[in-house]
Structure formats: structure tokens, C-alpha cells
Short mmCIF file of C-alpha atoms in Angstrom, two decimals:
data_model
loop_
_atom_site.label_atom_id
_atom_site.label_comp_id
_atom_site.label_asym_id
_atom_site.label_seq_id
_atom_site.Cartn_x
_atom_site.Cartn_y
_atom_site.Cartn_z
CA MET A 1 69.71 89.50 80.32
CA GLU A 2 69.83 87.43 77.15
CA ASN A 3 69.20 88.93 73.72
CA LYS A 4 68.08 86.39 71.17
CA LYS A 5 69.06 86.84 67.57
CA LYS A 6 66.40 88.88 65.77
CA MET A 7 66.00 90.50 62.39
CA SER A 8 66.37 94.27 62.54
CA THR A 9 63.57 96.72 61.74
CA ALA A 10 65.34 97.60 58.49
CA GLY A 11 65.49 93.90 57.58
CA TYR A 12 61.75 93.46 58.13
CA THR A 13 61.08 96.62 56.10
CA VAL A 14 63.15 95.42 53.13
CA LEU A 15 61.57 91.94 53.32
CA GLY A 16 58.09 93.49 53.44
CA ILE A 17 58.76 95.69 50.40
CA VAL A 18 60.13 92.76 48.39
CA LEU A 19 57.16 90.56 49.34
CA PHE A 20 54.67 93.32 48.48
CA CYS A 21 56.27 93.92 45.07
CA PHE A 22 56.25 90.19 44.30
CA LEU A 23 52.57 89.76 45.25
CA TYR A 24 51.60 92.90 43.33
CA TYR A 25 53.38 91.60 40.24
CA ILE A 26 51.54 88.27 40.50
CA LEU A 27 48.20 90.11 40.75
CA TRP A 28 49.14 92.23 37.74
CA LEU A 29 49.92 89.11 35.69
CA ILE A 30 46.40 87.90 36.49
CA PHE A 31 44.34 91.08 36.18
CA LYS A 32 46.54 93.19 33.85
CA GLU A 33 44.81 96.51 32.96
CA LYS A 34 42.47 96.30 35.94
CA MET A 35 45.42 96.93 38.27
CA PRO A 36 46.82 100.38 39.11
CA LEU A 37 50.17 101.21 37.46
CA HIS A 38 49.30 98.87 34.57
CA GLU A 39 51.13 100.94 31.95
CA LEU A 40 54.32 101.19 34.01
CA LEU A 41 54.38 97.47 34.80
CA SER A 42 53.67 96.64 31.16
CA ASP A 43 56.59 98.80 30.06
CA ILE A 44 58.88 97.19 32.65
CA ASN A 45 57.79 93.73 31.52
CA THR A 46 58.45 94.61 27.86
CA ASN A 47 61.80 96.34 28.45
CA TYR A 48 63.04 94.16 31.26
CA ASP A 49 66.75 94.26 30.31
CA GLU A 50 66.84 98.06 30.23
CA TYR A 51 65.20 98.39 33.65
CA ALA A 52 67.38 95.62 35.10
CA GLY A 53 70.47 97.56 34.01
CA ARG A 54 69.18 100.70 35.73
CA VAL A 55 68.49 98.76 38.92
CA TRP A 56 72.03 97.33 38.84
CA TYR A 57 73.50 100.82 38.66
CA CYS A 58 71.29 101.99 41.52
CA ILE A 59 72.39 99.24 43.90
CA PRO A 60 75.41 101.26 45.20
CA LEU A 61 73.06 104.22 45.83
CA VAL A 62 70.70 102.01 47.83
CA ILE A 63 73.64 100.66 49.84
CA LEU A 64 74.82 104.22 50.48
CA ILE A 65 71.36 105.26 51.68
CA LEU A 66 71.15 102.24 54.01
CA ILE A 67 74.61 103.04 55.44
CA PHE A 68 73.58 106.70 55.86
CA PHE A 69 70.43 105.81 57.82
CA THR A 70 72.35 103.25 59.88
CA ILE A 71 74.86 105.94 60.85
CA LEU A 72 72.04 108.33 61.75
CA LYS A 73 70.10 105.73 63.75
CA PRO A 74 70.19 106.88 67.39
CA SER A 75 71.87 104.75 70.03
CA GLY A 76 73.26 105.18 73.52
CA THR A 77 76.81 105.16 72.14
CA LYS A 78 76.10 107.86 69.55
CA ARG A 79 74.31 110.06 72.07
CA PHE A 80 77.21 109.62 74.48
CA LEU A 81 79.81 110.60 71.87
CA ARG A 82 77.79 113.63 70.80
CA LEU A 83 77.28 114.86 74.37
CA GLN A 84 80.83 114.29 75.58
CA ALA A 85 82.14 116.34 72.66
CA SER A 86 80.09 119.36 73.81
CA LEU A 87 80.03 119.02 77.60
CA PRO A 88 82.77 120.50 79.81
CA THR A 89 84.36 118.11 82.28
CA SER A 90 83.02 118.97 85.74
CA LYS A 91 84.67 118.54 89.13
CA ILE A 92 82.81 116.14 91.38
CA ALA A 93 82.71 118.54 94.32
CA SER A 94 80.95 121.22 92.26
CA LEU A 95 78.44 119.16 90.24
CA ALA A 96 75.11 120.83 89.46
CA LYS A 97 71.94 118.82 88.94
CA GLY A 98 71.54 117.78 85.32
CA ILE A 99 73.52 116.14 82.52
CA VAL A 100 77.23 116.11 83.39
CA GLU A 101 80.60 114.79 82.30
CA ILE A 102 83.12 113.71 84.90
CA GLU A 103 86.53 112.08 84.74
CA GLY A 104 88.28 110.10 87.44
CA THR A 105 89.38 106.78 88.89
CA LEU A 106 86.95 103.88 89.32
CA ILE A 107 86.39 102.56 92.83
CA MET A 108 84.86 99.10 93.19
CA GLU A 109 82.37 98.50 95.99
CA SER A 110 80.74 95.13 95.31
CA PRO A 111 82.68 92.94 92.84
CA LEU A 112 81.34 90.80 90.02
CA ARG A 113 82.98 87.76 88.44
CA SER A 114 83.42 88.05 84.70
CA PRO A 115 81.91 85.21 82.61
CA VAL A 116 84.97 84.44 80.45
CA ASN A 117 88.06 84.62 82.68
CA HIS A 118 86.20 84.87 86.00
CA GLU A 119 88.07 88.04 86.91
CA GLU A 120 86.95 90.31 89.71
CA CYS A 121 85.45 93.45 88.18
CA ILE A 122 82.99 96.30 88.63
CA GLY A 123 81.04 95.37 85.50
CA TYR A 124 81.33 93.76 82.08
CA TYR A 125 79.97 93.68 78.55
CA TYR A 126 79.76 90.06 77.36
CA THR A 127 79.03 88.60 73.93
CA ILE A 128 78.73 85.09 72.47
CA GLU A 129 79.30 84.61 68.74
CA ASP A 130 78.66 81.65 66.44
CA ILE A 131 81.71 80.77 64.34
CA ASP A 132 81.11 79.73 60.73
CA LYS A 133 83.29 79.52 57.64
CA ASP A 134 82.74 81.37 54.38
CA SER A 135 83.41 80.02 50.88
CA ASP A 136 87.12 80.83 51.25
CA GLY A 137 87.41 78.89 54.49
CA LYS A 138 87.78 82.03 56.63
CA ASN A 139 85.98 82.33 59.95
CA THR A 140 82.86 84.52 60.15
CA TYR A 141 81.22 85.58 63.40
CA THR A 142 77.55 86.18 64.22
CA THR A 143 76.57 87.58 67.63
CA VAL A 144 73.86 85.43 69.24
CA HIS A 145 73.98 86.82 72.78
CA ARG A 146 75.05 90.07 74.44
CA GLU A 147 74.63 91.41 77.92
CA THR A 148 75.89 94.17 80.20
CA GLN A 149 76.17 93.66 83.95
CA CYS A 150 77.44 96.28 86.37
CA ASN A 151 77.28 96.83 90.13
CA ILE A 152 77.09 100.20 91.84
CA PHE A 153 80.53 101.84 91.92
CA ARG A 154 82.16 105.18 92.61
CA ILE A 155 84.33 107.61 90.67
CA LYS A 156 87.00 109.70 92.37
CA ASP A 157 88.73 112.85 91.17
CA ALA A 158 90.92 115.40 92.97
CA THR A 159 87.86 117.05 94.57
CA GLY A 160 85.87 114.08 95.85
CA THR A 161 83.95 110.89 95.03
CA ILE A 162 80.44 110.17 93.77
CA GLU A 163 78.30 107.05 93.48
CA ILE A 164 77.27 105.77 90.05
CA GLN A 165 73.99 103.88 89.70
CA PRO A 166 74.76 101.80 86.60
CA GLU A 167 71.34 100.68 85.37
CA GLY A 168 71.36 101.12 81.57
CA ILE A 169 75.08 101.92 81.35
CA ASP A 170 76.90 101.65 77.99
CA LEU A 171 80.59 100.72 77.76
CA VAL A 172 81.76 102.89 74.86
CA LEU A 173 84.82 102.43 72.63
CA LEU A 174 86.37 99.91 75.01
CA GLY A 175 88.33 97.02 73.55
CA GLU A 176 87.81 93.42 74.59
CA THR A 177 89.62 92.47 77.81
CA ASN A 178 89.42 88.70 77.29
CA ILE A 179 88.50 86.42 74.37
CA SER A 180 87.95 82.66 74.47
CA SER A 181 86.93 80.28 71.67
CA THR A 182 85.70 76.74 71.16
CA TYR A 183 85.31 75.00 67.82
CA ASN A 184 82.02 76.82 67.03
CA LYS A 185 81.67 79.62 69.63
CA ARG A 186 83.64 82.73 70.55
CA TYR A 187 83.22 84.43 73.93
CA LYS A 188 84.32 88.03 74.51
CA GLU A 189 84.19 90.30 77.52
CA THR A 190 85.02 93.94 78.17
CA LEU A 191 85.63 94.74 81.83
CA LEU A 192 85.37 97.75 84.10
CA LYS A 193 87.98 97.32 86.85
CA HIS A 194 89.05 99.05 90.02
CA GLY A 195 91.59 101.80 89.43
CA GLN A 196 90.85 102.49 85.77
CA GLN A 197 90.88 106.13 84.64
CA MET A 198 87.53 106.74 82.95
CA LEU A 199 85.26 109.46 81.59
CA LEU A 200 81.52 109.21 82.29
CA VAL A 201 78.45 111.09 81.04
CA GLY A 202 75.18 110.83 82.96
CA TYR A 203 72.62 112.71 85.04
CA ALA A 204 73.72 114.18 88.36
CA ASP A 205 70.95 113.78 90.93
CA SER A 206 70.63 113.54 94.71
CA LYS A 207 68.61 111.69 97.32
CA ASN A 208 68.35 112.90 100.90
CA GLY A 209 71.12 115.36 100.11
CA VAL A 210 73.50 112.66 98.86
CA PRO A 211 74.59 113.15 95.20
CA PHE A 212 74.81 110.32 92.68
CA ILE A 213 74.83 109.87 88.92
CA ARG A 214 72.28 107.84 86.99
CA LYS A 215 71.05 107.41 83.42
CA ASP A 216 69.64 110.60 81.94
CA GLU A 217 65.98 110.08 81.03
CA HIS A 218 65.84 112.87 78.45
CA TYR A 219 68.95 112.01 76.42
CA LYS A 220 68.72 108.29 77.30
CA VAL A 221 72.41 108.18 78.06
CA LEU A 222 74.70 106.83 80.75
CA GLY A 223 78.02 106.00 79.15
CA ILE A 224 81.58 105.37 80.22
CA THR A 225 84.81 105.18 78.25
CA SER A 226 88.55 105.34 78.83
CA SER A 227 90.02 108.83 79.19
CA SER A 228 92.86 108.08 76.75
CA GLY A 229 90.61 106.42 74.17
CA ILE A 230 88.13 109.28 73.99
CA SER A 231 90.97 111.76 73.46
CA VAL A 232 92.06 109.82 70.36
CA TRP A 233 88.46 109.62 69.13
CA ASN A 234 87.91 113.37 69.50
CA LYS A 235 91.15 114.05 67.63
CA TYR A 236 90.49 111.87 64.58
CA GLN A 237 86.69 111.75 64.37
CA PRO A 238 86.41 115.01 62.30
CA LEU A 239 88.85 113.52 59.79
CA LEU A 240 86.73 110.36 59.58
CA ARG A 241 83.60 112.41 58.93
CA SER A 242 85.32 114.37 56.17
CA PHE A 243 86.58 111.15 54.58
CA LEU A 244 83.13 109.50 54.61
CA PHE A 245 81.49 112.64 53.22
CA THR A 246 84.04 112.84 50.39
CA CYS A 247 83.59 109.16 49.54
CA SER A 248 79.80 109.63 49.47
CA ILE A 249 80.03 112.54 47.03
CA ILE A 250 82.40 110.61 44.75
CA LEU A 251 80.10 107.57 44.78
CA LEU A 252 77.06 109.70 43.91
CA ILE A 253 78.96 111.26 40.97
CA ILE A 254 79.99 107.82 39.69
CA ILE A 255 76.39 106.54 39.94
CA TYR A 256 75.10 109.61 38.10
CA ILE A 257 77.63 109.09 35.29
CA LEU A 258 76.74 105.39 34.96
CA ILE A 259 73.01 106.05 34.83
CA GLN A 260 73.34 108.63 32.02
#
């Protein structure tokens, strides 16, 4: 499934606000006192330098707010990380119906061929990036295509095995397995392979008495990550949160001082 490059919702919102303000200002220049907010716009027009200075000081605050809302924006990866931090790891033989976390070894049933190195795999996350150069001559990368493909597979622990129906699966916190570049394109793939030790969060269900795991419709999550990688994440993620919170408070104090 190909994803074409699109402007984000936030981008359209910012563009819409800027366009609206520009058109409103043009109308005010024409109709003056007949327009709402005439006195405010007249004051801004008269004391342009003062207001421009205030806007300049507020730019870091706007950036901070955008970063904050970006962090809060829900995604499959964020829901996965939140759930795995609170769910106990269940044994496959004793799974109850509902959202579960399991850990075990991947078992391939029907292999795929990866798009970059043509390796045999259970599934892959694949991206294509345009390569450009900035003003300093350094490479910059813009993602123009991304896709996830995965066949049905199984996970095995000490108590048994269970089938995973991978529709909508997210590969979380997994590094790139292979990278290939041409003069203006970079191709990257992250692979799920037979024998890997992984942790998975999804919905335990059954059909005709046979259990399987699929994407949870309530939490909108079916995610998989490496057992070792998620342990490191859980260890250092609270420190990262504290660091970001501290930086945010310091930035707000600096902005407040500059505005005064």
C-alpha cells in the first residue's frame, strides 16, 4: 500500500490561519472602521515594531505548543508503548479473551521477500526517501513512501504457540535491518524474521475454539517490538519524560522574562 506525500492536518491548519489573517488584513485596509477589531488592527498597524518584537519572543512558545500537541497526538506506537507498560506478560497457554501482552519466539509460516535485500522474512516495514542537500551541502531526507507487509505467523513461549493475524500491525522501536541508496533515493527496511525474540500486544480472540491474536478494535493497537529493546525503553523513558518536562519549564520561564 503506497502512501503519497501529503501535508499534515497541522500544516493545513497553520496555512489556513495564515491565509485567513492575510485576507482579513486586506479587507481591513479597504473598509477600515467598518470591520470588526478595527481598533486593535489600527493599533497594530501604528505600532508594528512593538508587536513584531512580541511575536518574535512568542515564537519559541508556539514551537513548544506544537511539539507538545505532536507528542500527545495518538498513534499505534504510542498506544502500544502505553499499554505494554501497564499490562502483565501472559503465558500463551493461559490467555484470556481481551487485550494481552505476550513474549516469545517468532515462527514463520509463509515467507515474504523483503524489497531491499530480498531476504526471506515474516514481514517488513519499508520506506523510500528523497535525498536532497541543504545549504551546507549535507544530505536531507524526505519520506515519500512507506508500507508495512506481514504474513500470518506464530509466537511460541514455554507453554505453547498462538497464531497472529497481522492486519494493521505496527513494528515498534525496531531499527532498520537493511539500507540501500542511489544518487537521489534511500531505501530502508525493518524485518521480522524467524527465530526473533519479540514482545507483542494485541487482542486475544478465538474462532471455532482455536485461539489467535488480532488488532484490538477498542485501543486500535497491534504492535510488536524486540524484548531487549523494550526493556531499555522502559528503563530510560521516565528519565526522558523528566528531562523534557524540565526543559519545557525552563523555556517558559525564559519566554516570560523576555516578554516583560
